[in-house]
Structure formats: C-alpha cells, structure tokens
Coordinates of C-alpha atoms and ligand atoms in Angstrom, one line a residue:
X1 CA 24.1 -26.9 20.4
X2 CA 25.6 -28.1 23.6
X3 CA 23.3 -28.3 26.3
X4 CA 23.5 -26.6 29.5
X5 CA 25.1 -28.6 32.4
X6 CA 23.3 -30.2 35.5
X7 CA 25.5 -28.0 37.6
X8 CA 24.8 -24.9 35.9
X9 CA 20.9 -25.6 35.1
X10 CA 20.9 -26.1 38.9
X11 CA 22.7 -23.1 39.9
X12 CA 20.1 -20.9 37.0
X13 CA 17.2 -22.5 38.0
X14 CA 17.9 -21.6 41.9
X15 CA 18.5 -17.9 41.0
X16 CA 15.7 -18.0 39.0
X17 CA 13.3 -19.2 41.6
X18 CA 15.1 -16.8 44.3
X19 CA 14.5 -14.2 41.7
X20 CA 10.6 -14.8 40.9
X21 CA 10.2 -15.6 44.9
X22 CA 11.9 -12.2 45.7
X23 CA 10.0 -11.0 43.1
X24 CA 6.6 -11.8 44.7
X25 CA 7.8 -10.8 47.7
X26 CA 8.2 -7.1 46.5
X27 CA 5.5 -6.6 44.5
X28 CA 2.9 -7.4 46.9
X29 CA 4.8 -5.0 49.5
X30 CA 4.6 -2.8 47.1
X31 CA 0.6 -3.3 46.6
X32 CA -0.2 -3.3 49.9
X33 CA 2.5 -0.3 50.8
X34 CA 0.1 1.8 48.0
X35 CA -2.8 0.3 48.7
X36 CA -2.3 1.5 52.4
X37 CA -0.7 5.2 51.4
X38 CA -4.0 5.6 49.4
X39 CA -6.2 5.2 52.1
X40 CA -4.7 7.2 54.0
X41 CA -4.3 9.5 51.7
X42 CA -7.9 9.4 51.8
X43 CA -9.2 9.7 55.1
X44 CA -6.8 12.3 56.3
X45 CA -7.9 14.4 52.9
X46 CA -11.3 14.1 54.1
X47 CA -11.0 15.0 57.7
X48 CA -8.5 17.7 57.3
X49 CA -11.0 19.6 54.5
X50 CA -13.8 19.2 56.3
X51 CA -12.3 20.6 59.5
X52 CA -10.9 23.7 57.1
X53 CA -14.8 24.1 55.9
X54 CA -15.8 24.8 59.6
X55 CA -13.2 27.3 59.9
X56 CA -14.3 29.3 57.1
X57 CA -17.4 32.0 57.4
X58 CA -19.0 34.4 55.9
X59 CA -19.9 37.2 58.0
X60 CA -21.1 40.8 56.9
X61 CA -20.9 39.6 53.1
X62 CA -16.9 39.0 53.7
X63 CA -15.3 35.9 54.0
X64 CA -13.8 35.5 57.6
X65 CA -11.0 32.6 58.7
X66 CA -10.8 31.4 61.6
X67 CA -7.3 31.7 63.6
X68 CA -7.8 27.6 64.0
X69 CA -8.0 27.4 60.2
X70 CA -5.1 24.8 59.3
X71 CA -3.4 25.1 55.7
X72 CA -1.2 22.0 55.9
X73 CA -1.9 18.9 58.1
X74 CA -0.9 15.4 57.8
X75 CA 0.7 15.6 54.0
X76 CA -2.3 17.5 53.4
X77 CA -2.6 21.5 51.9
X78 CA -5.8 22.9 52.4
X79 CA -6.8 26.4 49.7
X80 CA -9.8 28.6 49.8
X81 CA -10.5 30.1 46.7
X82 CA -13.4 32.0 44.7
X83 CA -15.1 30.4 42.0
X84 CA -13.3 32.7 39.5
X85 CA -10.0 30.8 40.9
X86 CA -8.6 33.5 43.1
X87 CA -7.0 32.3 46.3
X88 CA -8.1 33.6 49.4
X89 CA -6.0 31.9 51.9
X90 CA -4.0 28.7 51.9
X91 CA -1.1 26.8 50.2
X92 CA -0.9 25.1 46.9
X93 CA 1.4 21.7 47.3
X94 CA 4.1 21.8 44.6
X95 CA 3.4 20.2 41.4
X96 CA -0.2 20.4 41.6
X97 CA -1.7 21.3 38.7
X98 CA -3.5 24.7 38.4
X99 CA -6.3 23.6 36.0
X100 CA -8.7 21.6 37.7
X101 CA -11.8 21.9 37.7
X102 CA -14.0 21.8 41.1
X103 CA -16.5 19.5 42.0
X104 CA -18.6 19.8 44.8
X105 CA -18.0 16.7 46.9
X106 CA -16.2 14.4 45.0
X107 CA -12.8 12.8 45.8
X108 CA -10.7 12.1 42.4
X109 CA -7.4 12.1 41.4
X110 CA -5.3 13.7 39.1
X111 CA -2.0 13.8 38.1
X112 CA 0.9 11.1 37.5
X113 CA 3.7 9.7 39.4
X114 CA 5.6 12.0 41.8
X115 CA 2.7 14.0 41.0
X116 CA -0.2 12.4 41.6
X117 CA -2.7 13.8 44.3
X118 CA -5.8 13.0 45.3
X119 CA -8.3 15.9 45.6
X120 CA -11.4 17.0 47.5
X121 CA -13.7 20.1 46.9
X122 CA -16.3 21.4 49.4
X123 CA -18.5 24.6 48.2
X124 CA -20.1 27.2 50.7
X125 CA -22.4 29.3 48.8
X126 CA -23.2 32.6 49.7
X127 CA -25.5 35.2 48.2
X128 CA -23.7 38.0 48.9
X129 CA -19.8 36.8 48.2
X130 CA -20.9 34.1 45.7
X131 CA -19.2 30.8 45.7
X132 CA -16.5 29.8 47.9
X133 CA -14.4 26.5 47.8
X134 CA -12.5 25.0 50.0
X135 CA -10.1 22.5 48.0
X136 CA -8.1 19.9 50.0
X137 CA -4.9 17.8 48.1
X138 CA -3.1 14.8 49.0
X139 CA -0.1 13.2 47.2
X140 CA -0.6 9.6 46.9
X141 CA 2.9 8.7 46.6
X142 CA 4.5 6.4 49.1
X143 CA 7.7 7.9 49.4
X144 CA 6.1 10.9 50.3
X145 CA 3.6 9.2 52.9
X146 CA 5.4 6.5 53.9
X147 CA 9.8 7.4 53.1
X148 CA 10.5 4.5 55.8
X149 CA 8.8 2.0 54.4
X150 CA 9.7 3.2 50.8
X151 CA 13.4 3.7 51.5
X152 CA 13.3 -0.1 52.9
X153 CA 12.1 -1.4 49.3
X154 CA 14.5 1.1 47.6
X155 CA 17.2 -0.5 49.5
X156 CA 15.3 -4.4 48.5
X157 CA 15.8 -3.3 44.7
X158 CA 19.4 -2.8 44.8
X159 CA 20.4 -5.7 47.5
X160 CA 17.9 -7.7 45.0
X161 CA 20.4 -8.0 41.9
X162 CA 23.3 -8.7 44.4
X163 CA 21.3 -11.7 46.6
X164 CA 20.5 -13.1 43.0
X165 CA 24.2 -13.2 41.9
X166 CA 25.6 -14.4 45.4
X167 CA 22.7 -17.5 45.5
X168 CA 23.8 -17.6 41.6
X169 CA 27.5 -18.2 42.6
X170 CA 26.6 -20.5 45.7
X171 CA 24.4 -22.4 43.4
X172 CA 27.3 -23.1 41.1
X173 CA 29.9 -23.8 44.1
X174 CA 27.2 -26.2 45.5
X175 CA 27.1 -27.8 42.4
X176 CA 30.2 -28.1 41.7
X177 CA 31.4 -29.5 44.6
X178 CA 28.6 -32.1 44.7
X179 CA 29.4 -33.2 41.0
X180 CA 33.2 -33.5 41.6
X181 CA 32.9 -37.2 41.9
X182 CA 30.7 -37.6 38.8
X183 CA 33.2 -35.8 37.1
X184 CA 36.1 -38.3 38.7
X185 CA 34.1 -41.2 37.5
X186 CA 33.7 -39.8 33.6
X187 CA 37.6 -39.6 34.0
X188 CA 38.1 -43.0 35.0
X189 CA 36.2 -44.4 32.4
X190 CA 38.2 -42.5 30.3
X191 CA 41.0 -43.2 31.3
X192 CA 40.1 -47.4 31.6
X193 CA 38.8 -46.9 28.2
X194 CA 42.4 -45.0 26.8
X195 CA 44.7 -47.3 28.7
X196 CA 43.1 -51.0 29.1
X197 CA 44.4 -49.7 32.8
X198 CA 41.5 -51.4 35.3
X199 CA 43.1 -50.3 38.5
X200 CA 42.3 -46.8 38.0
X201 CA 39.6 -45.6 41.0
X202 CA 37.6 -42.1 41.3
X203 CA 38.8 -42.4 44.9
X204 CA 36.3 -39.6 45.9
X205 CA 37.7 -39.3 49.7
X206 CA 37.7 -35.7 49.5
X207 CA 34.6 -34.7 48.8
X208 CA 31.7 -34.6 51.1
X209 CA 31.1 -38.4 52.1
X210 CA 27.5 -38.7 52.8
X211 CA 25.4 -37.7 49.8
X212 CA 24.4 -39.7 46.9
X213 CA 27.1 -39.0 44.5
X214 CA 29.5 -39.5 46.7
X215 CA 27.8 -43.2 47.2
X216 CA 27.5 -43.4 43.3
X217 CA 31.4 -43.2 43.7
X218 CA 32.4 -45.0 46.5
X219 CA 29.7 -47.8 45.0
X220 CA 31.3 -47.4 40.9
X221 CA 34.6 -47.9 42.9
X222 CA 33.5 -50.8 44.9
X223 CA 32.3 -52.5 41.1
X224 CA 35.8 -51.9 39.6
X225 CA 37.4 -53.5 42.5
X226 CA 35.4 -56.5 41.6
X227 CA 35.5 -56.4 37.9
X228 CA 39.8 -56.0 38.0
X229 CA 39.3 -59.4 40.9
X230 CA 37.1 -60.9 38.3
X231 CA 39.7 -60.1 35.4
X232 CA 42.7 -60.8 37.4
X233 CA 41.0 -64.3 38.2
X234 CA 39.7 -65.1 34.6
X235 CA 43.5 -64.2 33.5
X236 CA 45.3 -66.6 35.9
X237 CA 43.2 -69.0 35.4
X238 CA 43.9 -68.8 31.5
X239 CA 47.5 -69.2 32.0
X240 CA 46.9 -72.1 34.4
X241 CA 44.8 -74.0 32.2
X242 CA 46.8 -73.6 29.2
X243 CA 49.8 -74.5 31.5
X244 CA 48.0 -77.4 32.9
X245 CA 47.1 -78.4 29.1
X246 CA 50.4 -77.5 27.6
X247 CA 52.4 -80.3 29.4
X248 CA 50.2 -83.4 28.4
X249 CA 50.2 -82.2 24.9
X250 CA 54.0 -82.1 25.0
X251 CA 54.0 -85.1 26.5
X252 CA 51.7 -87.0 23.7
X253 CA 53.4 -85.1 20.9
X254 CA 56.6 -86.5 22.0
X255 CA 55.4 -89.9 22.5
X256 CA 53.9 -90.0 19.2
X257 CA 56.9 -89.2 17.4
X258 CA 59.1 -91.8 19.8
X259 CA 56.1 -94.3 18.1
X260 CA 56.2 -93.5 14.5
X261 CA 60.4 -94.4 14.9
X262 CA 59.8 -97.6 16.9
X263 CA 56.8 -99.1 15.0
X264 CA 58.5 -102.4 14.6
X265 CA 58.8 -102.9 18.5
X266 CA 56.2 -104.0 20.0
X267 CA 57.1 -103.2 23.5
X268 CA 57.8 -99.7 22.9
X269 CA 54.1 -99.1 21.0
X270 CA 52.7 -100.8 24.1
X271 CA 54.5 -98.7 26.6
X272 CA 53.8 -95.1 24.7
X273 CA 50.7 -95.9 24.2
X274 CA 50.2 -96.5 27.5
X275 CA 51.8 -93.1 28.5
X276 CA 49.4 -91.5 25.2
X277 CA 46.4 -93.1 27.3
X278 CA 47.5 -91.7 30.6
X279 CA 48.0 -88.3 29.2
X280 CA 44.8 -88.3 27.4
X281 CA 42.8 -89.2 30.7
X282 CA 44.4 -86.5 32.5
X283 CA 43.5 -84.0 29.6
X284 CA 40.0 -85.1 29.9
X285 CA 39.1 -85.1 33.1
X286 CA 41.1 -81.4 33.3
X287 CA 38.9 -80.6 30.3
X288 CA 36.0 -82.2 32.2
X289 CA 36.9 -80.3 35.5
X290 CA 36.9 -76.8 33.1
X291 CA 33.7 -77.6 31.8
X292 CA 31.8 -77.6 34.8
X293 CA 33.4 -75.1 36.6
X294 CA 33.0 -72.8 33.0
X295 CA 29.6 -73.7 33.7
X296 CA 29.9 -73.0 37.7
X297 CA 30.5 -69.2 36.1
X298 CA 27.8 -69.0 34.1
X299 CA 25.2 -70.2 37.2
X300 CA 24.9 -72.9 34.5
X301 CA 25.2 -75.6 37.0
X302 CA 21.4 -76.5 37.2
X303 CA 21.7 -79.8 39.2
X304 CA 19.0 -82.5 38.2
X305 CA 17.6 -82.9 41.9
X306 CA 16.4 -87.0 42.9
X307 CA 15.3 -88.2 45.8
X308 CA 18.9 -89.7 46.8
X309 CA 19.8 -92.4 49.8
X310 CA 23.1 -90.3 50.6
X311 CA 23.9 -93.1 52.8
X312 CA 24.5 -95.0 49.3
X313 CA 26.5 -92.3 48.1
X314 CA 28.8 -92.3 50.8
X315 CA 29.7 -95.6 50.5
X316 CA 29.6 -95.9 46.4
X317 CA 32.7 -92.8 47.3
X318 CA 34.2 -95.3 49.8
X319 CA 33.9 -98.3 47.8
X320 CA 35.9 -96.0 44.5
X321 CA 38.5 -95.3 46.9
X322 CA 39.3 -98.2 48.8
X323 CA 41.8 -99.5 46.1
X324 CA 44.6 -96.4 46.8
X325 CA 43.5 -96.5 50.5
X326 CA 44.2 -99.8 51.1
X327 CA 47.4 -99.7 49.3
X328 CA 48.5 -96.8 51.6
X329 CA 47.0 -98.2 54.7
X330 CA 44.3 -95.9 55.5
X331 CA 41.1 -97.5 56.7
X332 CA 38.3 -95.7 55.7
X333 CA 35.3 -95.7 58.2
X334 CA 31.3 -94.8 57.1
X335 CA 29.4 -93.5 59.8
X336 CA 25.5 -93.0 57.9
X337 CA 22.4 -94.1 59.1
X338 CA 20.3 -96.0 56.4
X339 CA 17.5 -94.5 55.1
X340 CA 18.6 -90.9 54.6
X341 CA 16.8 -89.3 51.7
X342 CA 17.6 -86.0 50.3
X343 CA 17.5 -83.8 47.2
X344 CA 20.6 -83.9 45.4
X345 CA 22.0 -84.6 41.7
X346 CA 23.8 -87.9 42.5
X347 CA 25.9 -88.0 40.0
X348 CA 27.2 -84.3 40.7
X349 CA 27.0 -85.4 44.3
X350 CA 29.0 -88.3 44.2
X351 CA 31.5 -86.4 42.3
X352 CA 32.0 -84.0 45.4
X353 CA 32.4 -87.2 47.6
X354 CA 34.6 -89.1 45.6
X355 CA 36.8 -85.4 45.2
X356 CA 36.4 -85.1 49.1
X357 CA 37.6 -88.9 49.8
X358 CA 40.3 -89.2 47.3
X359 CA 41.7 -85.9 48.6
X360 CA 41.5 -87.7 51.9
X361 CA 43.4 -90.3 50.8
X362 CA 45.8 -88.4 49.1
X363 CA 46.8 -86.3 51.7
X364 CA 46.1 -89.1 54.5
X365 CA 49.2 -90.6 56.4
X366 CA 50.5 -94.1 55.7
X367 CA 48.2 -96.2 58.3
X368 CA 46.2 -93.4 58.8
X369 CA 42.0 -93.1 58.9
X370 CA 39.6 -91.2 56.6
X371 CA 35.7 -91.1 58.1
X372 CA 32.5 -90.7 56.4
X373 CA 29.9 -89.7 58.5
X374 CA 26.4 -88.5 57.8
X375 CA 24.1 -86.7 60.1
X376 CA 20.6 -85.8 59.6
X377 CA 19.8 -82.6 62.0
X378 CA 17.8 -79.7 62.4
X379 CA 18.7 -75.6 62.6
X380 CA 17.3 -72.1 62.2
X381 CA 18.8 -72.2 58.5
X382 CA 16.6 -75.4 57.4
X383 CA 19.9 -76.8 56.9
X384 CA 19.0 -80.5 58.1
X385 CA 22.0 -82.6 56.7
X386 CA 25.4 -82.9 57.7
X387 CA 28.3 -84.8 55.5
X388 CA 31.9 -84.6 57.0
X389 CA 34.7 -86.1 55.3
X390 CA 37.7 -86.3 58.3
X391 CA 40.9 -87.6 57.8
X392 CA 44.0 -87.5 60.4
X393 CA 46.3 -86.5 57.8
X394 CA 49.0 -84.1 56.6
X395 CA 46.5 -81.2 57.3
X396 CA 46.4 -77.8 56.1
X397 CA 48.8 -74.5 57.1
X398 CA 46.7 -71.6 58.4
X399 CA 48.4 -69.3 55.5
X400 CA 46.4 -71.6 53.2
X401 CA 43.2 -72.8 54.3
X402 CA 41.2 -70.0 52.5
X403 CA 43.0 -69.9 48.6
X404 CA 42.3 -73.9 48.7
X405 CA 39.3 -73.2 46.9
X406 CA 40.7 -71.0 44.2
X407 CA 41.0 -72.6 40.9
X408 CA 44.1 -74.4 40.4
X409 CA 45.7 -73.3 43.8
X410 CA 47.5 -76.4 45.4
X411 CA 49.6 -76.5 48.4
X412 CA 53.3 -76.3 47.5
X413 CA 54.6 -79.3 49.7
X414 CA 51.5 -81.5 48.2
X415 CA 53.5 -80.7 45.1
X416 CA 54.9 -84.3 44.4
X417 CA 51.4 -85.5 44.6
X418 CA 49.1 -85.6 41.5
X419 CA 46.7 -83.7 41.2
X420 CA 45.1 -80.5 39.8
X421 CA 44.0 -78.1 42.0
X422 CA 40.1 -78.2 40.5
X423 CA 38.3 -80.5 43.0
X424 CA 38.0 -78.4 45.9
X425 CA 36.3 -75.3 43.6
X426 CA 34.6 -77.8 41.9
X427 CA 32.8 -79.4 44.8
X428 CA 32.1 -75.9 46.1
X429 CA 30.8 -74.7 43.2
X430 CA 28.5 -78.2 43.2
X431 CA 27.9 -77.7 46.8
X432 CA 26.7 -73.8 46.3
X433 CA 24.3 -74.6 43.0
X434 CA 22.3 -77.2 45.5
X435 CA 22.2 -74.3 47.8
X436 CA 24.1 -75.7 50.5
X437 CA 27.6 -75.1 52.1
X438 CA 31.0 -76.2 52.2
X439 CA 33.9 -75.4 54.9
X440 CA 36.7 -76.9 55.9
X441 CA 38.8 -77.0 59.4
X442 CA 42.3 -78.3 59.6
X443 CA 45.3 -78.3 61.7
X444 CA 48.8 -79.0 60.1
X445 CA 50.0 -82.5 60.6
X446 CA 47.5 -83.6 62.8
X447 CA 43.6 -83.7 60.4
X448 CA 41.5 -82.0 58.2
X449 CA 37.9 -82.1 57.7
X450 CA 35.5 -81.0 54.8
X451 CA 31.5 -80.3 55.9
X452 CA 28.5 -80.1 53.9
X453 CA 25.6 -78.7 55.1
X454 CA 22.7 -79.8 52.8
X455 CA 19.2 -78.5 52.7
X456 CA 16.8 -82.1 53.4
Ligands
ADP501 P1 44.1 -81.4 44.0 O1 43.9 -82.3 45.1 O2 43.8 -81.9 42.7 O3 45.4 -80.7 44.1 P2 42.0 -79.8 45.2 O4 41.3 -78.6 44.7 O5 41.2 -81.0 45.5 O6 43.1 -80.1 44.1 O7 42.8 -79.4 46.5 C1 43.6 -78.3 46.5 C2 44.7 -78.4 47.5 O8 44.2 -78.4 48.9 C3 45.5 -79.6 47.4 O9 46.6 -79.4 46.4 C4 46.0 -79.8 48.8 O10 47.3 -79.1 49.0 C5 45.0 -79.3 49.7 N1 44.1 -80.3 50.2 C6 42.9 -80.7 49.8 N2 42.4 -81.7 50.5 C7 43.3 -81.9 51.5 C8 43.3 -82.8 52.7 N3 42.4 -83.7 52.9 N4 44.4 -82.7 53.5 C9 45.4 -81.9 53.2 N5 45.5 -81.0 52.2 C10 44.4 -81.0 51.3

C-alpha cells in the first residue's frame, strides 16, 4: 500500500492535534460547567428548603403557611406534602418523578439526563396532624442552570467540526505550497534522467524564498550548475585531447608509410624518422601533461615535499631555457637570495618554473628581458615566499587573462607558436596541491608576470 504523503500526514496530524486540543478544551469546560451547576444546585436546594420549613406551622392541629412561603426560587420548587403523599401546597417541577421515597435529611439525586434533580427532604412531626414534609428539587442540568454558558459550548460543538476542516484544508495548502519545490526537484531528476538533458533547473523563484526547501532548491540547483560546468569541461576537454592526439598520429602514420616506400634511401629514413621522433615527443609530453592534470582531478597530486634551495631551482629553470632565449635575444635576469629553503616537490616545482620561463620566452619580444626573482616575506596568510616570473613581452588582452588557465585554451594570435595550452593549468594545479597560489598580471604589448605565493 502506498503510504500517506508528508504533505498530507502533515496536514492530518495538525487536524488531529487541533482536534484532541479542542477536545480537552471542551471537556474540561464541560467538567467544571457541571461541576459548578451541581453545587449550586446544591446550596440553593438547601437554603431555599430550609427557608420553606420556617414558613410552615402547625397551629391548632392544622397545618398553617406562611404568606412568605416561597414555592419556586432560584431553579428551585419547593412541595409540602403528608406522609401518605398528598400535597398540601407547592409545585412539582416537570419531569420529576412521583415515586420517591422521603428521607429525612438527606440530599440525593434521582433521575437521568434532562431529568435529573437533586432532592432534599425535611420532616416536621406533629402529634396531632402526623407527619409533614417539606421536599425541595433541583435540576442539575446545565442548560437549565447555566443556558449562557451552555449555549456557548453548544455553539463550540458545531464550530468544532468546521475549525477542524478549515485547519485540515490550511494544513494541506501550507503543505503544499511548501513542497512545491521538492516536487520541482523530483521532476528535474526525472526529466535529467529521461532526456540525458543537464540544463534542466527546479528554478523555485516562485515559491516562498526563505524556508528550507526553498534552500534545498535553490542549493540542488546551485549543484547542477556545477555538475553541467564539470560535464561541459570534461567534454571539451575530450575533444581537445583527442584533437591534440589525432594530428601527431596522422602525422606518424603518414610518415611511416612515406618509410616503408623509401627504405633504400638513406636520407629520407633519416629525415622521417626524425619527424616520427618529433611527433612522438610531442605525444608524450601531451600524454605526460594529461597524466598529471588527470591526476590534478582526482586531488591525486600528492607532492613529495623536500627541503628545497628555490634559489637552485630558479636558476636550474634559467639555465633549461637559456638556449631558445639566447637565440631570440632575451636576457634572462635571476634575482634570489641564496640560501632560501622551503617545502616543495622539486621536481613538480621545477616543472612549474621551467613552464613559467619557457612561456616567457615564448611570448618574450626579440631582445626582450625575462626576470626571476625570489622573495622571502612575511603576511597574515603565512604565506612567506614570493616567486615572480616577469617578462616585457607580447602580454596578455584583458578578454583573456582569466580562460588562460583552462585546459587547452591558448591565445589565438600566439597561434603560430608551439605549444599546448596545458602549462599554465598544470602549474596551477601544482601550485594549488602545495597549497599555495598562482596569479598572473599583464598588459598587452607591454609585460606579463606570473606570482607564486608559497607557504615557507
Ligand atoms: P602553451 O604555452 O602551451 O600554449 P600555456 O597553458 O602555458 O600553454 O599558456 C596558455 C596561453 O597563455 C598561451 O597560449 C599564451 O597565449 C598565453 N600565455 C602564457 N604565458 C604567456 C606570457 N608570458 N606572455 C603572453 N602570453 C602568455
């Protein structure tokens, strides 16, 4: 059996505690209401009989009633009667039974519901006329004692059944509203699920902002705009690397084939092989470049921390370069103190440096300069070192200083120059596992400058 839902075991289990509170409230109003009818019932029984018993006298062997005698006072009826039943003088209530017995004294009741009256005998005895009683009766029902206060829990019986429904109804709209985004997000997934269709949102705009499904919402939302970023991202960067992969492939199919025809010539082999090692290079250090960043993903970076002279590595990252920069001019400058230990992997390091310099280079100007300076310093963050790679060269355009770091984004006029469009994520993705920083500033065709901030 399908159970009930939230909304409407909600919306019952507020009627039902409105009910039983309501409930509660009734019958104790009820119990005291009686309670409070039946003594009064009581007391103005007693005071009214007794009073009638002083106005009743026997004089001259006759029974004589005074002019003050009262037969009905305060819901009270008052009868004098013999003891063979005979009425004398007074009123009988309606619906009071004619059988009962009397009992000197006593204060009893009898009869049921409508009709149920409390009743007090007093006896005068006389020798000469015998036995006399004066009988007093008292309903004990509150609407006859109390028809205000009765008529106002009459009226709480029937508005009961109608508060009930309307807090039954009010329960359900609450409800309902409140689970309208719940509702949106089971349709989303549904729909995601049917149609493979990520950029479907619950959007719960309309509804209430504020409460906690309404965060659920806006919060499930703010997850599927990451997971379709995350998708979109692993996508593009599966076409790219396949791309990136397809054309040295091509390139090494086609020079094998131009080998197995020109075996016999010696210069050819020579020169395809050359081009075979070329290709082969570039398809491992793009399948090296993957690797690490696939790794990046995963948080799988774990770098193997030494105590590192960083001085040494900025120079080893010089010293790598200085063959291109020299041939295109550029003097590269080192600006690092000796004796400046820190915790880093050095060979993921130097990696980052070398990326960092030979992007320098790349994009430096014929003639230009590339510096390397290293300062140790002190701030709030505990960041205490400082790497900045400078060089005064083509520079980057505003519209693209922040997708630099995506994976294989490159600068369309840097084009013509090699490259890959990996180092810069790759050395922030280093940078970040050692729990430091990377940023770049840059102004077009006048510098750019990489900084690391390092943790000593
Ligand atoms: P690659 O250099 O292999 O293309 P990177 O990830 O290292 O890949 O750099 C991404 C892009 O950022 C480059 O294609 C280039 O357009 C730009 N870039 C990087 N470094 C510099 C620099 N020092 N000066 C100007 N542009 C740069």
């Amino acid at each position: 059996m399908k159970s009930l839902s939230i909304k409407a075991r909600v919306a019952f289990w507020y009627a039902f505690s409105m009910l039983i509170v309501t409930a509660l409230i009734f019958a104790l109003l009820l119990i005291a209401g009686s309670t409070t009818a039946r003594e009064d019932a009581r007391e103005s029984l007693i005071i009214a009989t007794d009073m009638a018993v002083n106005n009743v006298k026997i004089s001259k062997g006759r029974v004589v009633i005074d002019d003050d005698f009262v037969y009905y006072m305060d819901h009270t009826w008052i009868v004098v009667s013999r003891d063979d039943g005979l009425i004398l003088s007074g009123l009988m209530p309606e619906g009071f039974p004619d059988d009962v017995p009397y009992e000197e004294g006593s204060i009893r009741q009898t009869g049921k519901g409508d009709n149920a009256f409390l009743v007090y005998d007093r006896l005068i005895e006389n020798q000469k006329v015998g036995k006399i009683w004066v009988r007093g009766m008292t309903p004990i029902d509150l609407a006859v004692r109390d028809p205000a206060f009765y008529r106002i829990i009459h009226l709480f019986m029937v508005v009961l059944p109608i508060l009930i429904c309307l807090s039954l109804a009010g329960g359900l709209l609450i409800t309902r509203r409140a689970f309208l985004p719940l509702r949106r997000i089971n349709e989303t997934v549904a729909t995601i699920q049917e149609g493979d269709d990520l950029s479907k949102r619950v959007s719960p705009d309309n509804t209430a902002p504020g409460d906690e499904i309404h965060d659920t919402a806006v919060a499930f939302d703010r997850m599927l705009d990451r997971i379709e970023e995350i998708f979109e991202k692993e996508k593009q960067f599966t076409n790219d690397a396949s791309h990136e992969l397809r054309t040295p492939t091509a390139v090494i199919r086609a020079e094998c084939e131009y080998l197995m025809e020109n075996v016999d010539k010696p210069e050819e082999v020579m020169e395809s092989a050359r081009v075979i090692h070329a290709q082969s290079m570039k398809m491992s250090a793009l399948i090296d470049q993957l690797l690490t960043l696939a790794r990046a993903d995963r948080f799988a970076i774990k770098p193997n921390l030494q105590k590192t002279d960083i001085s040494l590595l900025a120079e080893e990252a010089a010293f790598a370069l200085a063959k291109p920069a020299s041939d295109k001019g550029i003097r590269i400058h080192v600006d690092a103190p000796e004796g400046i230990y820190v915790d880093v992997d050095p060979y993921l390091m130097s990696r980052v440096l070398e990326n960092l310099v030979s992007n320098g280079v790349k994009y430096g100007k014929e003639g230009g300069n590339l510096w390397i300076t290293v300062t140790p310093f002190a701030d709030t963050d505990g960041k205490t070192l400082k790497i900045s790679v400078k060089d005064d060269g083509i520079g980057i355009e505003e519209k693209d200083i922040d997708k630099i770091w995506e994976r294989f984004y490159r600068v369309e006029s840097t084009g013509r120059i090699q490259g890959l469009g990996l180092g810069l994520p790759l050395a922030k993705a280093i940078v970040t596992a050692h729990g430091g920083t990377i940023t770049v500033e840059s102004e077009f065709g006048r510098f750019t400058e990489f900084t690391i901030l390092l943790q000593g």
